[in-house]
mmCIF file of C-alpha atoms in Angstrom:
data_model
loop_
_atom_site.group_PDB
_atom_site.id
_atom_site.type_symbol
_atom_site.label_atom_id
_atom_site.label_comp_id
_atom_site.label_asym_id
_atom_site.label_seq_id
_atom_site.Cartn_x
_atom_site.Cartn_y
_atom_site.Cartn_z
ATOM 1 C CA MET A 1 118.978 80.727 115.770
ATOM 2 C CA ARG A 2 115.650 82.009 114.546
ATOM 3 C CA MET A 3 115.755 85.189 112.481
ATOM 4 C CA LEU A 4 113.191 87.537 111.036
ATOM 5 C CA VAL A 5 114.180 88.477 107.491
ATOM 6 C CA ASN A 6 112.696 91.530 105.766
ATOM 7 C CA VAL A 7 113.147 91.652 102.000
ATOM 8 C CA SER A 8 112.325 94.725 99.935
ATOM 9 C CA CYS A 9 112.337 94.315 96.148
ATOM 10 C CA PRO A 10 112.639 97.447 94.035
ATOM 11 C CA ILE A 11 110.139 97.981 91.230
ATOM 12 C CA GLU A 12 112.730 96.857 88.671
ATOM 13 C CA PRO A 13 113.706 94.203 87.803
ATOM 14 C CA PHE A 14 110.565 92.755 89.440
ATOM 15 C CA ASN A 15 108.122 94.426 87.013
ATOM 16 C CA THR A 16 110.013 93.032 84.025
ATOM 17 C CA MET A 17 109.961 89.559 85.599
ATOM 18 C CA VAL A 18 106.197 89.791 86.183
ATOM 19 C CA LYS A 19 105.639 90.897 82.584
ATOM 20 C CA ASN A 20 107.754 88.100 81.097
ATOM 21 C CA GLY A 21 106.232 85.497 83.409
ATOM 22 C CA THR A 22 109.351 84.522 85.389
ATOM 23 C CA ALA A 23 108.679 86.199 88.765
ATOM 24 C CA GLY A 24 106.544 83.408 90.226
ATOM 25 C CA GLU A 25 108.911 80.667 89.128
ATOM 26 C CA VAL A 26 111.958 82.435 90.577
ATOM 27 C CA ILE A 27 110.188 83.203 93.866
ATOM 28 C CA GLY A 28 109.156 79.548 94.083
ATOM 29 C CA ARG A 29 112.743 78.389 93.583
ATOM 30 C CA VAL A 30 114.062 80.850 96.175
ATOM 31 C CA VAL A 31 111.464 79.840 98.771
ATOM 32 C CA ASP A 32 112.042 76.120 98.091
ATOM 33 C CA GLU A 33 115.767 76.648 98.630
ATOM 34 C CA ILE A 34 115.470 78.749 101.814
ATOM 35 C CA LYS A 35 112.640 76.720 103.398
ATOM 36 C CA PRO A 36 111.391 79.439 105.774
ATOM 37 C CA GLU A 37 109.326 78.479 108.830
ATOM 38 C CA SER A 38 106.813 81.052 107.633
ATOM 39 C CA ILE A 39 106.678 83.605 104.838
ATOM 40 C CA TYR A 40 104.428 86.566 104.096
ATOM 41 C CA PHE A 41 104.307 88.755 101.001
ATOM 42 C CA THR A 42 103.575 92.405 101.690
ATOM 43 C CA GLU A 43 104.453 95.990 100.815
ATOM 44 C CA GLN A 44 107.520 97.683 102.295
ATOM 45 C CA GLU A 45 108.002 101.415 101.741
ATOM 46 C CA GLY A 46 106.177 101.282 98.425
ATOM 47 C CA ASN A 47 108.040 98.229 97.135
ATOM 48 C CA ARG A 48 107.111 94.583 96.993
ATOM 49 C CA GLY A 49 108.159 92.973 100.226
ATOM 50 C CA VAL A 50 108.641 89.639 101.921
ATOM 51 C CA VAL A 51 108.805 88.843 105.632
ATOM 52 C CA MET A 52 110.203 85.427 106.561
ATOM 53 C CA VAL A 53 111.036 83.555 109.716
ATOM 54 C CA VAL A 54 114.055 81.330 109.108
ATOM 55 C CA ASP A 55 116.234 79.077 111.222
ATOM 56 C CA VAL A 56 119.883 80.059 110.818
ATOM 57 C CA PRO A 57 122.286 77.490 112.330
ATOM 58 C CA ASP A 58 125.129 80.054 112.265
ATOM 59 C CA ALA A 59 126.090 83.289 110.553
ATOM 60 C CA SER A 60 127.714 81.493 107.617
ATOM 61 C CA HIS A 61 124.212 80.545 106.384
ATOM 62 C CA ILE A 62 123.085 84.160 105.977
ATOM 63 C CA PRO A 63 124.458 84.505 102.409
ATOM 64 C CA SER A 64 122.473 81.445 101.268
ATOM 65 C CA ILE A 65 119.324 83.257 102.423
ATOM 66 C CA ALA A 66 120.178 86.741 101.131
ATOM 67 C CA GLU A 67 121.959 86.057 97.833
ATOM 68 C CA PRO A 68 118.955 84.628 95.945
ATOM 69 C CA TRP A 69 117.044 87.854 96.714
ATOM 70 C CA PHE A 70 120.048 90.087 95.939
ATOM 71 C CA LEU A 71 120.962 88.387 92.674
ATOM 72 C CA ASN A 72 117.471 87.796 91.261
ATOM 73 C CA PHE A 73 115.569 90.858 92.479
ATOM 74 C CA GLU A 74 118.252 93.403 93.490
ATOM 75 C CA ALA A 75 116.536 93.308 96.874
ATOM 76 C CA ILE A 76 117.450 94.781 100.231
ATOM 77 C CA CYS A 77 117.572 92.155 103.010
ATOM 78 C CA GLU A 78 117.524 92.878 106.726
ATOM 79 C CA PHE A 79 118.126 90.203 109.380
ATOM 80 C CA ARG A 80 116.954 90.414 112.988
ATOM 81 C CA ILE A 81 117.300 87.824 115.722
ATOM 82 C CA ALA A 82 113.876 86.641 116.865
ATOM 83 C CA MET A 83 113.021 84.953 120.151
ATOM 84 C CA THR A 84 110.034 82.846 121.030
ATOM 85 C CA MET A 85 108.396 83.216 124.437
ATOM 86 C CA GLU A 86 110.322 80.108 125.498
ATOM 87 C CA ASP A 87 113.612 81.734 124.444
ATOM 88 C CA LEU A 88 112.753 84.875 126.394
ATOM 89 C CA MET A 89 111.919 82.862 129.513
ATOM 90 C CA LYS A 90 115.319 81.108 129.312
ATOM 91 C CA SER A 91 117.074 84.494 129.340
ATOM 92 C CA ASN A 92 116.452 84.923 133.084
ATOM 93 C CA LEU A 93 115.362 88.544 133.061
ATOM 94 C CA ALA A 94 115.166 88.635 136.856
ATOM 95 C CA GLU A 95 118.890 87.889 137.100
ATOM 96 C CA GLN A 96 119.662 90.609 134.552
ATOM 97 C CA SER A 97 117.534 93.047 136.519
ATOM 98 C CA GLN A 98 119.456 92.331 139.712
ATOM 99 C CA LYS A 99 122.797 92.545 137.947
ATOM 100 C CA TRP A 100 122.095 95.877 136.272
ATOM 101 C CA SER A 101 119.745 97.646 138.691
ATOM 102 C CA GLU A 102 122.743 98.993 140.620
ATOM 103 C CA VAL A 103 124.001 100.899 137.579
ATOM 104 C CA HIS A 104 123.040 104.551 137.847
ATOM 105 C CA MET A 105 123.166 107.050 135.032
ATOM 106 C CA ASN A 106 124.278 110.577 135.830
#
């Protein structure tokens, strides 16, 4: 299943890694290991951030994506299921609409 992963790295230990020259090497190793479909480096709530799209065969693979960020950067990782347009079209929204349109809220 395709997931959107948001990573937020606190200022430390990242600043120390930038200053001692190891940040780029470690990020490269992490990205090589995870092999995201796409990856973007950005800011998240004032911290360094990463947004990745990854293919996760099943939930047991989530630690192999999160742990490198946790252990190396003390990062916060958030995982969200992501659908393509094709995935959405397979969901048969019309059927869901019929099934649930009879439910009334009081």
